[in-house]
């Protein structure tokens, strides 16, 4: 009996040590690239980086990138509507957050909101999040931070076919199909995704302040019925062991179906919304030696947005650059609202220098082209930007690590600007202390400069660009302390971000709008892009995570406050305004457990909670606070099949605020979902030698 007990004790100790070794190995092997544009182990990254791992993504089983980000980190808020997803990160909105896919800029902005359905959630390997101004490395749009979506890589010789079909409440359908081919030096991955929802209506009551009637039977939906699909192709060719060539392309289509009603000016819709996107990218990577690498990338991307008319409509506005009264459109006609095109070329090099230094340097050229016959006087607008940047990482002073960067930006309309960044990390055993000071710089977009948009919504609303806008600048200060005790990791990160000349839509007196537009439209309200005198966001983020072999638990909490001052020209005084969407308190908690019942069956169970206090807005009232809970289960059947099933919003919370005022959350209440993934491989795995070379090239992808 003593021998038996001793043997069992030794076995338990061995299993515990094995679990700890596996966890440590996983942590050591986790490489991030977004913070500095170079490879670093997550625990040793000089810039604080938050990672949503592939394991977390699989267990959470989110339906969209919005669902994933808001469900797994407390720093984000989303308001989804027909125009896209209005994202807020630590108090700043879409236009201040740079979203990358494998290090390349996502292009899909419309109305200041990104269409994140361009991202296939079933093709994500991990997500890297860097908070704070990163303009020195990434340029414009990176004042609040950077989100880098890293897609899955397929590394086996032969053929791989995969299919994921997901269905849920309210006609929610998500389809993912992929075909990977790899023969010798050539590899290809073809990805198709389809998303559909029947939409839902949380209330049939319209906002009395926006209508001339008390309407309680509106047909307007909280989220409209919509369908979108995307076809993408990625090609890689290993020309030599040192040179890799790659090319990719995609096409995307989306339609939002809007119901026709019977109340004049409120829910009468005579057109649907249609989006057409396309992209082409090409580039190459040349590994000069074991440490130095050069990359050249060229991208062309298009985002077009149209009205697709479903009934005869008379409209007025700028048609082909000229103002026209009562221009007729008939069912089946399409009217271009905006066509945004981005051309970008970048050359980057990474070089090892003496005294434990790593130098990154690059050149960038960017051309923005906008065509909007109904929204821009003259019909078109352009913008050109060139940039040169350098970054030096210095590790000679261990345990102190320093990173310094500088970008020189020249914009055709706003001149030249230097943008610096300085980061430091101090390692003391299992404690990591990081500090960052960085400046941000963002020039106005062609839309903010030139738009003249008329919107009919129980009255005429006029939205104006402003050619007198100034470029926005920021100063960001961040500090973080990360401490690891065994499998428990805790991080505390206070921050302060001051944005000067922030651009926002501001309601102005009708008398300040151009006289010809006032005569033509007699608008009820005029809103114009203007510079706010100064804006500040500050707060603290806290995360805690326990990573066990079979059990994980943790959470995150984010406290936020904002201040902004705006000059009131009508009353000749400064006034305090709120940065729209700000919530003082947000939190996430989760606990997951998984177990291998047999060699061919693994069960995973996860419970997730998401909470937010009241969200503040300048107009239309505030968004209600909420808490949402989610249950997810995963069932791995061998290596080829996986089933996911679960329930969102377990306690059936619904915001019944009148239509258009769902400013907290638009959830329809309790929903259920289930998905099936089948993945088939035909071919052999890479040899260890070839896999080592392949991994080296893949890990350098962001470099």
Coordinates of N, CA and C in Angstrom, one line a residue, residues 25-233:
X25 N 6.5 26.4 -21.8 CA 6.9 26.3 -23.2 C 6.0 27.1 -24.1
X26 N 4.7 27.0 -23.8 CA 3.7 27.7 -24.6 C 4.0 29.2 -24.5
X27 N 4.2 29.7 -23.2 CA 4.5 31.1 -23.0 C 5.8 31.5 -23.6
X28 N 6.8 30.7 -23.5 CA 8.1 31.1 -24.1 C 8.0 31.2 -25.6
X29 N 7.2 30.3 -26.3 CA 7.2 30.2 -27.7 C 6.2 31.3 -28.3
X30 N 5.4 32.0 -27.5 CA 4.4 32.9 -28.0 C 5.2 34.2 -28.4
X31 N 5.2 34.5 -29.7 CA 5.9 35.6 -30.3 C 5.0 36.6 -30.8
X32 N 5.2 37.9 -30.4 CA 4.4 39.1 -30.9 C 5.3 40.0 -31.7
X33 N 4.6 40.8 -32.6 CA 5.4 41.6 -33.5 C 4.8 43.0 -33.6
X34 N 3.6 43.3 -33.1 CA 2.9 44.5 -33.4 C 3.6 45.7 -32.7
X35 N 4.0 45.6 -31.4 CA 4.4 46.7 -30.6 C 5.6 47.4 -31.2
X36 N 6.6 46.7 -31.8 CA 7.8 47.3 -32.3 C 8.0 46.9 -33.8
X37 N 7.1 46.1 -34.4 CA 7.3 45.7 -35.8 C 8.3 44.6 -35.9
X38 N 8.9 44.1 -34.8 CA 9.9 43.1 -34.8 C 9.5 42.0 -33.8
X39 N 10.2 40.8 -33.9 CA 9.8 39.7 -33.1 C 10.3 39.8 -31.7
X40 N 9.4 39.5 -30.8 CA 9.7 39.5 -29.3 C 8.8 38.4 -28.7
X41 N 9.4 37.7 -27.7 CA 8.6 36.9 -26.9 C 7.6 37.8 -26.1
X42 N 6.4 37.3 -26.0 CA 5.3 38.1 -25.3 C 5.8 38.7 -24.0
X43 N 6.4 37.8 -23.2 CA 6.8 38.3 -21.8 C 7.9 39.3 -21.9
X44 N 8.7 39.3 -23.0 CA 9.8 40.2 -23.1 C 9.6 41.4 -24.1
X45 N 8.3 41.6 -24.6 CA 8.0 42.6 -25.5 C 8.3 44.0 -24.9
X46 N 9.1 44.9 -25.5 CA 9.4 46.2 -24.8 C 8.1 47.0 -24.7
X47 N 7.2 46.9 -25.6 CA 5.9 47.6 -25.6 C 4.8 46.7 -25.1
X48 N 4.0 47.2 -24.1 CA 2.9 46.4 -23.6 C 2.0 45.9 -24.7
X49 N 1.8 44.6 -24.8 CA 1.0 44.0 -25.8 C 0.0 43.0 -25.2
X50 N -1.3 43.2 -25.6 CA -2.3 42.2 -25.1 C -2.6 41.3 -26.2
X51 N -2.6 40.0 -25.9 CA -2.8 39.0 -26.9 C -4.1 38.1 -26.6
X52 N -4.9 38.0 -27.6 CA -6.0 37.0 -27.6 C -5.6 35.8 -28.4
X53 N -5.3 34.7 -27.7 CA -4.6 33.6 -28.3 C -5.6 32.7 -29.1
X54 N -5.1 31.8 -29.9 CA -5.9 30.9 -30.7 C -6.8 30.0 -29.7
X55 N -6.2 29.6 -28.6 CA -7.0 28.8 -27.7 C -8.2 29.6 -27.1
X56 N -8.0 30.8 -26.8 CA -9.1 31.7 -26.3 C -10.1 31.9 -27.4
X57 N -9.7 32.1 -28.6 CA -10.6 32.3 -29.7 C -11.5 31.0 -30.0
X58 N -10.8 29.9 -29.9 CA -11.6 28.6 -30.1 C -12.6 28.4 -29.0
X59 N -12.2 28.6 -27.8 CA -13.2 28.3 -26.7 C -14.3 29.3 -26.6
X60 N -14.0 30.6 -27.0 CA -15.1 31.6 -26.9 C -16.0 31.5 -28.1
X61 N -15.5 31.1 -29.3 CA -16.4 30.8 -30.5 C -17.2 32.0 -30.8
X62 N -16.6 33.2 -30.9 CA -17.4 34.4 -31.3 C -17.9 34.4 -32.7
X63 N -19.0 35.1 -32.9 CA -19.6 35.1 -34.2 C -19.0 36.2 -35.1
X64 N -18.3 37.2 -34.5 CA -17.7 38.3 -35.3 C -16.5 38.9 -34.5
X65 N -15.8 39.7 -35.2 CA -14.6 40.3 -34.5 C -15.1 41.3 -33.4
X66 N -16.3 41.9 -33.7 CA -16.8 42.8 -32.6 C -17.2 42.0 -31.4
X67 N -17.8 40.8 -31.6 CA -18.1 40.0 -30.5 C -16.9 39.5 -29.7
X68 N -15.8 39.2 -30.4 CA -14.6 38.7 -29.8 C -13.9 39.7 -29.0
X69 N -13.7 40.9 -29.6 CA -13.0 42.0 -28.9 C -13.8 42.5 -27.6
X70 N -15.1 42.7 -27.8 CA -15.8 43.2 -26.6 C -16.0 42.1 -25.6
X71 N -16.0 40.9 -26.0 CA -16.2 39.8 -25.0 C -15.0 39.4 -24.3
X72 N -13.8 39.7 -24.8 CA -12.6 39.1 -24.2 C -11.6 40.2 -23.7
X73 N -11.9 41.5 -23.9 CA -11.1 42.5 -23.3 C -12.0 43.7 -22.9
X74 N -11.7 44.4 -21.8 CA -12.6 45.4 -21.3 C -12.4 46.8 -21.9
X75 N -11.4 46.9 -22.8 CA -11.0 48.2 -23.3 C -11.9 48.6 -24.5
X76 N -12.7 47.8 -25.0 CA -13.5 48.1 -26.2 C -15.0 48.2 -26.0
X77 N -15.6 49.1 -26.8 CA -17.0 49.2 -26.9 C -17.4 49.2 -28.4
X78 N -18.5 48.7 -28.8 CA -19.0 48.8 -30.2 C -20.4 49.2 -30.2
X79 N -20.8 50.0 -31.2 CA -22.1 50.3 -31.6 C -22.3 49.9 -33.1
X80 N -23.0 48.8 -33.4 CA -23.1 48.3 -34.7 C -24.4 48.9 -35.4
X81 N -24.2 49.4 -36.6 CA -25.3 50.0 -37.3 C -25.1 49.7 -38.8
X82 N -26.0 50.3 -39.7 CA -25.9 50.0 -41.1 C -24.6 50.4 -41.7
X83 N -24.0 51.4 -41.2 CA -22.8 52.0 -41.8 C -21.6 51.2 -41.4
X84 N -21.6 50.3 -40.4 CA -20.5 49.6 -40.0 C -20.4 49.4 -38.5
X85 N -19.3 49.3 -37.9 CA -19.1 49.1 -36.5 C -18.4 50.3 -35.9
X86 N -19.1 51.1 -35.1 CA -18.4 52.2 -34.4 C -17.6 51.6 -33.2
X87 N -16.3 51.6 -33.3 CA -15.5 51.0 -32.3 C -14.9 52.2 -31.4
X88 N -14.8 51.9 -30.1 CA -14.1 52.8 -29.2 C -13.2 52.0 -28.3
X89 N -11.9 52.6 -28.3 CA -10.8 51.9 -27.5 C -10.3 53.0 -26.5
X90 N -10.5 52.7 -25.3 CA -10.0 53.6 -24.2 C -10.4 55.0 -24.5
X91 N -11.6 55.2 -24.9 CA -12.2 56.6 -25.0 C -12.1 57.2 -26.3
X92 N -11.4 56.6 -27.3 CA -11.2 57.2 -28.6 C -11.8 56.3 -29.7
X93 N -12.4 56.9 -30.7 CA -13.2 56.1 -31.7 C -12.5 55.6 -32.9
X94 N -13.2 55.1 -33.8 CA -12.7 54.4 -35.0 C -11.5 55.1 -35.7
X95 N -11.7 56.4 -35.9 CA -10.7 57.0 -36.7 C -9.3 57.1 -36.0
X96 N -9.3 56.8 -34.7 CA -8.0 56.9 -34.0 C -7.4 55.5 -33.7
X97 N -8.1 54.5 -34.2 CA -7.6 53.1 -34.0 C -7.2 52.5 -35.3
X98 N -6.0 52.0 -35.5 CA -5.5 51.4 -36.7 C -5.8 49.9 -36.6
X99 N -6.5 49.4 -37.6 CA -6.7 47.9 -37.7 C -5.9 47.4 -38.8
X100 N -5.2 46.3 -38.5 CA -4.3 45.7 -39.4 C -4.7 44.2 -39.6
X101 N -4.5 43.7 -40.8 CA -4.7 42.2 -41.0 C -3.3 41.8 -41.5
X102 N -2.6 40.9 -40.7 CA -1.3 40.5 -41.0 C -0.4 41.7 -41.3
X103 N -0.5 42.7 -40.5 CA 0.3 43.9 -40.7 C 0.0 44.9 -41.7
X104 N -1.1 44.6 -42.5 CA -1.6 45.5 -43.5 C -2.9 46.2 -43.1
X105 N -3.0 47.5 -43.5 CA -4.1 48.3 -43.1 C -5.4 47.8 -43.6
X106 N -6.4 47.7 -42.7 CA -7.8 47.4 -43.2 C -8.4 48.6 -43.8
X107 N -9.0 48.5 -45.0 CA -9.6 49.6 -45.7 C -11.0 49.3 -45.9
X108 N -11.9 50.0 -45.1 CA -13.3 49.8 -45.2 C -14.1 50.8 -44.5
X109 N -13.5 52.0 -44.4 CA -14.1 53.1 -43.6 C -15.3 53.7 -44.4
X110 N -16.4 53.9 -43.7 CA -17.5 54.7 -44.3 C -18.2 55.4 -43.2
X111 N -18.4 56.7 -43.3 CA -19.1 57.4 -42.2 C -18.3 57.4 -41.0
X112 N -17.0 57.2 -41.0 CA -16.1 57.1 -39.8 C -16.2 55.8 -39.1
X113 N -16.8 54.8 -39.7 CA -17.0 53.5 -39.1 C -16.5 52.4 -40.0
X114 N -15.7 51.4 -39.4 CA -15.2 50.4 -40.2 C -16.2 49.2 -40.4
X115 N -16.2 48.6 -41.6 CA -17.0 47.4 -41.8 C -16.2 46.2 -41.4
X116 N -16.3 45.8 -40.2 CA -15.4 44.7 -39.7 C -15.9 43.3 -40.1
X117 N -17.0 43.3 -40.9 CA -17.3 42.0 -41.4 C -16.4 41.6 -42.6
X118 N -15.5 42.5 -43.0 CA -14.4 42.1 -43.9 C -13.5 41.1 -43.2
X119 N -13.5 40.9 -41.9 CA -12.6 40.0 -41.2 C -13.3 38.7 -41.0
X120 N -12.8 37.6 -41.4 CA -13.4 36.3 -41.2 C -12.9 35.7 -39.8
X121 N -13.8 35.6 -38.9 CA -13.4 35.2 -37.5 C -12.9 33.8 -37.5
X122 N -13.3 33.0 -38.4 CA -12.8 31.6 -38.4 C -11.4 31.4 -39.0
X123 N -10.8 32.5 -39.5 CA -9.5 32.4 -40.1 C -8.5 33.2 -39.3
X124 N -8.7 33.4 -38.0 CA -7.8 34.2 -37.1 C -7.0 33.2 -36.3
X125 N -5.7 33.4 -36.3 CA -4.8 32.7 -35.4 C -4.7 33.3 -34.0
X126 N -4.5 34.6 -34.0 CA -4.5 35.4 -32.7 C -4.7 36.8 -33.0
X127 N -4.9 37.6 -32.0 CA -5.1 39.1 -32.1 C -4.1 39.8 -31.2
X128 N -3.3 40.7 -31.7 CA -2.4 41.5 -30.9 C -2.9 42.9 -30.7
X129 N -2.9 43.4 -29.5 CA -3.5 44.8 -29.2 C -2.4 45.6 -28.6
X130 N -2.1 46.7 -29.2 CA -1.1 47.7 -28.6 C -1.9 49.0 -28.3
X131 N -1.9 49.4 -27.1 CA -2.7 50.6 -26.7 C -1.8 51.8 -26.7
X132 N -2.3 53.0 -27.1 CA -1.5 54.2 -27.0 C -1.0 54.6 -28.4
X133 N -0.6 55.8 -28.5 CA -0.2 56.4 -29.8 C 1.0 55.6 -30.4
X134 N 0.8 55.1 -31.6 CA 1.9 54.4 -32.3 C 2.2 55.0 -33.7
X135 N 2.0 56.3 -33.8 CA 2.2 56.9 -35.1 C 3.6 56.9 -35.6
X136 N 4.6 56.9 -34.6 CA 6.0 56.8 -35.1 C 6.3 55.6 -35.9
X137 N 5.6 54.5 -35.6 CA 5.8 53.3 -36.4 C 4.8 53.1 -37.5
X138 N 3.5 53.4 -37.2 CA 2.5 53.1 -38.1 C 1.8 54.3 -38.8
X139 N 2.2 55.5 -38.5 CA 1.6 56.6 -39.1 C 0.2 57.0 -38.6
X140 N -0.6 57.6 -39.5 CA -1.9 58.1 -39.2 C -2.8 57.0 -38.7
X141 N -3.8 57.4 -38.0 CA -4.9 56.5 -37.5 C -4.5 55.7 -36.3
X142 N -3.3 55.9 -35.7 CA -2.8 55.1 -34.6 C -2.6 55.9 -33.4
X143 N -3.5 56.8 -33.1 CA -3.4 57.7 -31.9 C -3.9 56.9 -30.7
X144 N -5.0 56.1 -30.8 CA -5.5 55.4 -29.6 C -4.8 54.0 -29.5
X145 N -4.3 53.4 -30.6 CA -3.7 52.1 -30.5 C -3.8 51.4 -31.9
X146 N -3.4 50.1 -31.8 CA -3.3 49.3 -33.0 C -3.9 47.9 -32.7
X147 N -4.7 47.4 -33.6 CA -5.2 46.0 -33.5 C -4.7 45.3 -34.7
X148 N -3.9 44.2 -34.4 CA -3.4 43.4 -35.5 C -4.0 42.1 -35.5
X149 N -4.7 41.7 -36.6 CA -5.4 40.4 -36.7 C -4.4 39.5 -37.5
X150 N -3.9 38.5 -36.8 CA -3.0 37.5 -37.4 C -3.8 36.3 -37.9
X151 N -3.7 36.1 -39.2 CA -4.5 35.0 -39.8 C -3.8 33.7 -39.7
X152 N -4.5 32.6 -39.8 CA -3.9 31.3 -39.7 C -3.0 30.9 -40.9
X153 N -1.9 30.2 -40.6 CA -1.0 29.8 -41.7 C -1.1 28.3 -41.8
X154 N -1.0 27.8 -43.0 CA -1.2 26.4 -43.4 C 0.2 25.9 -43.8
X155 N 0.7 24.9 -43.1 CA 2.1 24.6 -43.2 C 2.4 23.2 -43.6
X156 N 1.4 22.5 -44.1 CA 1.5 21.1 -44.5 C 1.6 20.9 -46.0
X157 N 2.4 20.0 -46.4 CA 2.5 19.7 -47.9 C 1.2 19.0 -48.3
X158 N 0.8 19.2 -49.5 CA -0.4 18.5 -50.0 C -1.6 19.5 -50.0
X159 N -2.8 18.9 -49.7 CA -4.0 19.6 -49.8 C -4.7 19.5 -48.5
X160 N -5.3 20.7 -48.1 CA -6.1 20.8 -46.9 C -7.5 21.5 -47.3
X161 N -8.6 20.8 -46.9 CA -9.9 21.4 -47.1 C -10.6 21.5 -45.8
X162 N -11.2 22.7 -45.6 CA -11.9 22.9 -44.3 C -13.2 23.6 -44.6
X163 N -14.2 23.3 -43.7 CA -15.5 23.9 -43.8 C -16.1 24.2 -42.4
X164 N -16.6 25.4 -42.1 CA -17.3 25.7 -40.9 C -18.6 26.3 -41.2
X165 N -19.7 25.7 -40.7 CA -21.0 26.1 -40.9 C -21.6 26.4 -39.5
X166 N -22.1 27.7 -39.3 CA -22.6 28.1 -38.0 C -24.0 28.7 -38.3
X167 N -25.0 28.3 -37.4 CA -26.3 28.8 -37.4 C -26.7 29.3 -36.0
X168 N -27.6 30.4 -36.0 CA -28.0 30.9 -34.7 C -29.3 31.6 -34.8
X169 N -29.7 32.1 -33.7 CA -31.0 32.8 -33.7 C -31.1 34.0 -34.6
X170 N -32.3 34.3 -35.0 CA -32.6 35.4 -35.9 C -32.0 35.2 -37.3
X171 N -32.0 34.0 -37.7 CA -31.5 33.7 -39.1 C -30.0 33.9 -39.2
X172 N -29.2 33.8 -38.2 CA -27.8 34.1 -38.2 C -27.1 32.9 -38.9
X173 N -26.4 33.2 -40.0 CA -25.7 32.1 -40.7 C -24.3 32.6 -40.9
X174 N -23.3 31.8 -40.6 CA -21.9 32.1 -40.9 C -21.2 30.9 -41.6
X175 N -20.7 31.1 -42.7 CA -20.1 30.1 -43.5 C -18.6 30.4 -43.8
X176 N -17.7 29.4 -43.6 CA -16.3 29.6 -43.9 C -15.9 28.3 -44.7
X177 N -15.2 28.6 -45.8 CA -14.6 27.5 -46.6 C -13.2 27.8 -47.0
X178 N -12.3 26.9 -46.8 CA -10.9 27.1 -47.2 C -10.3 26.0 -47.9
X179 N -9.4 26.3 -48.8 CA -8.7 25.2 -49.6 C -7.2 25.7 -49.6
X180 N -6.4 24.9 -48.9 CA -4.9 25.2 -48.9 C -4.2 24.1 -49.8
X181 N -3.3 24.6 -50.6 CA -2.5 23.8 -51.5 C -1.0 24.1 -51.3
X182 N -0.2 23.1 -51.1 CA 1.2 23.4 -50.9 C 2.0 22.3 -51.6
X183 N 2.8 22.7 -52.6 CA 3.6 21.8 -53.4 C 5.0 22.4 -53.6
X184 N 6.0 21.9 -52.9 CA 7.3 22.4 -53.0 C 7.4 23.8 -52.6
X185 N 7.8 24.7 -53.5 CA 8.0 26.1 -53.1 C 6.7 27.0 -53.2
X186 N 5.7 26.4 -53.8 CA 4.5 27.2 -54.0 C 3.4 26.8 -53.0
X187 N 2.7 27.8 -52.4 CA 1.6 27.5 -51.6 C 0.5 28.5 -51.9
X188 N -0.8 28.0 -51.7 CA -2.0 28.8 -52.0 C -3.0 28.6 -50.9
X189 N -3.7 29.6 -50.6 CA -4.9 29.4 -49.7 C -6.0 30.3 -50.2
X190 N -7.1 29.6 -50.5 CA -8.4 30.3 -51.0 C -9.4 30.2 -49.9
X191 N -9.9 31.4 -49.5 CA -10.9 31.5 -48.4 C -12.2 32.2 -48.9
X192 N -13.3 31.5 -48.6 CA -14.6 32.1 -48.8 C -15.4 32.2 -47.5
X193 N -16.0 33.3 -47.3 CA -16.8 33.5 -46.1 C -18.1 34.1 -46.5
X194 N -19.2 33.7 -45.8 CA -20.5 34.3 -46.0 C -21.2 34.5 -44.7
X195 N -21.8 35.7 -44.5 CA -22.5 36.0 -43.3 C -23.9 36.6 -43.6
X196 N -24.9 36.1 -42.8 CA -26.2 36.6 -43.1 C -27.0 36.6 -41.7
X197 N -27.9 37.6 -41.6 CA -28.7 37.8 -40.5 C -30.1 38.3 -40.9
X198 N -31.2 37.8 -40.3 CA -32.5 38.3 -40.6 C -32.7 39.6 -39.9
X199 N -31.8 40.0 -39.0 CA -32.0 41.2 -38.3 C -33.1 41.1 -37.2
X200 N -33.3 42.1 -36.4 CA -34.3 42.1 -35.3 C -34.7 43.5 -34.9
X201 N -35.8 43.5 -34.2 CA -36.4 44.8 -33.7 C -36.6 44.7 -32.2
X202 N -35.9 45.6 -31.5 CA -36.0 45.6 -30.0 C -37.2 46.5 -29.6
X203 N -37.6 47.4 -30.5 CA -38.8 48.3 -30.1 C -39.4 48.8 -31.4
X204 N -40.7 49.0 -31.4 CA -41.3 49.6 -32.6 C -41.7 51.1 -32.3
X205 N -41.1 51.6 -31.2 CA -41.3 53.1 -30.9 C -40.2 53.9 -31.4
X206 N -40.6 55.0 -32.1 CA -39.6 56.0 -32.6 C -39.3 57.0 -31.6
X207 N -38.1 57.6 -31.7 CA -37.7 58.7 -30.8 C -38.6 59.9 -31.0
X208 N -39.4 60.4 -30.0 CA -40.2 61.5 -30.2 C -39.5 62.8 -30.6
X209 N -38.3 62.9 -30.2 CA -37.5 64.1 -30.5 C -37.1 64.2 -32.0
X210 N -37.1 63.0 -32.7 CA -36.7 63.0 -34.1 C -37.9 62.9 -35.1
X211 N -39.1 62.9 -34.5 CA -40.2 62.7 -35.4 C -41.3 63.7 -35.1
X212 N -42.2 63.9 -36.0 CA -43.3 64.9 -35.8 C -44.5 64.1 -35.3
X213 N -44.5 62.8 -35.1 CA -45.6 62.0 -34.6 C -45.1 61.2 -33.5
X214 N -46.1 60.7 -32.7 CA -45.8 59.7 -31.6 C -46.0 58.3 -32.2
X215 N -45.0 57.7 -32.7 CA -45.0 56.5 -33.4 C -44.7 55.3 -32.5
X216 N -45.6 54.3 -32.5 CA -45.4 53.2 -31.6 C -45.5 51.9 -32.5
X217 N -45.6 52.0 -33.8 CA -45.8 50.8 -34.6 C -44.8 50.9 -35.8
X218 N -43.7 51.5 -35.6 CA -42.7 51.6 -36.7 C -42.2 50.2 -37.2
X219 N -41.8 50.1 -38.4 CA -41.2 48.9 -38.9 C -39.7 48.9 -38.9
X220 N -39.1 50.0 -38.6 CA -37.7 50.1 -38.5 C -37.1 49.0 -37.5
X221 N -36.0 48.4 -38.0 CA -35.4 47.4 -37.1 C -34.2 48.0 -36.4
X222 N -33.9 47.4 -35.3 CA -32.7 47.7 -34.5 C -31.5 47.4 -35.4
X223 N -31.4 46.2 -35.9 CA -30.4 45.7 -36.8 C -31.1 45.2 -38.1
X224 N -30.9 45.7 -39.2 CA -31.5 45.3 -40.5 C -31.0 44.0 -41.0
X225 N -31.9 43.3 -41.8 CA -31.5 42.1 -42.5 C -30.3 42.4 -43.4
X226 N -29.3 41.6 -43.4 CA -28.1 41.8 -44.3 C -27.4 40.6 -44.7
X227 N -26.7 40.6 -45.8 CA -26.0 39.5 -46.3 C -24.7 40.0 -46.9
X228 N -23.6 39.3 -46.6 CA -22.3 39.7 -47.2 C -21.5 38.5 -47.5
X229 N -20.6 38.5 -48.5 CA -19.7 37.4 -48.8 C -18.4 38.0 -49.2
X230 N -17.3 37.2 -49.1 CA -16.0 37.6 -49.5 C -15.2 36.4 -50.0
X231 N -14.5 36.6 -51.1 CA -13.6 35.6 -51.7 C -12.2 36.1 -51.7
X232 N -11.3 35.4 -51.1 CA -9.9 35.9 -51.0 C -8.9 34.8 -51.4
X233 N -7.8 35.3 -51.9 CA -6.7 34.3 -52.4 C -5.4 34.8 -51.9

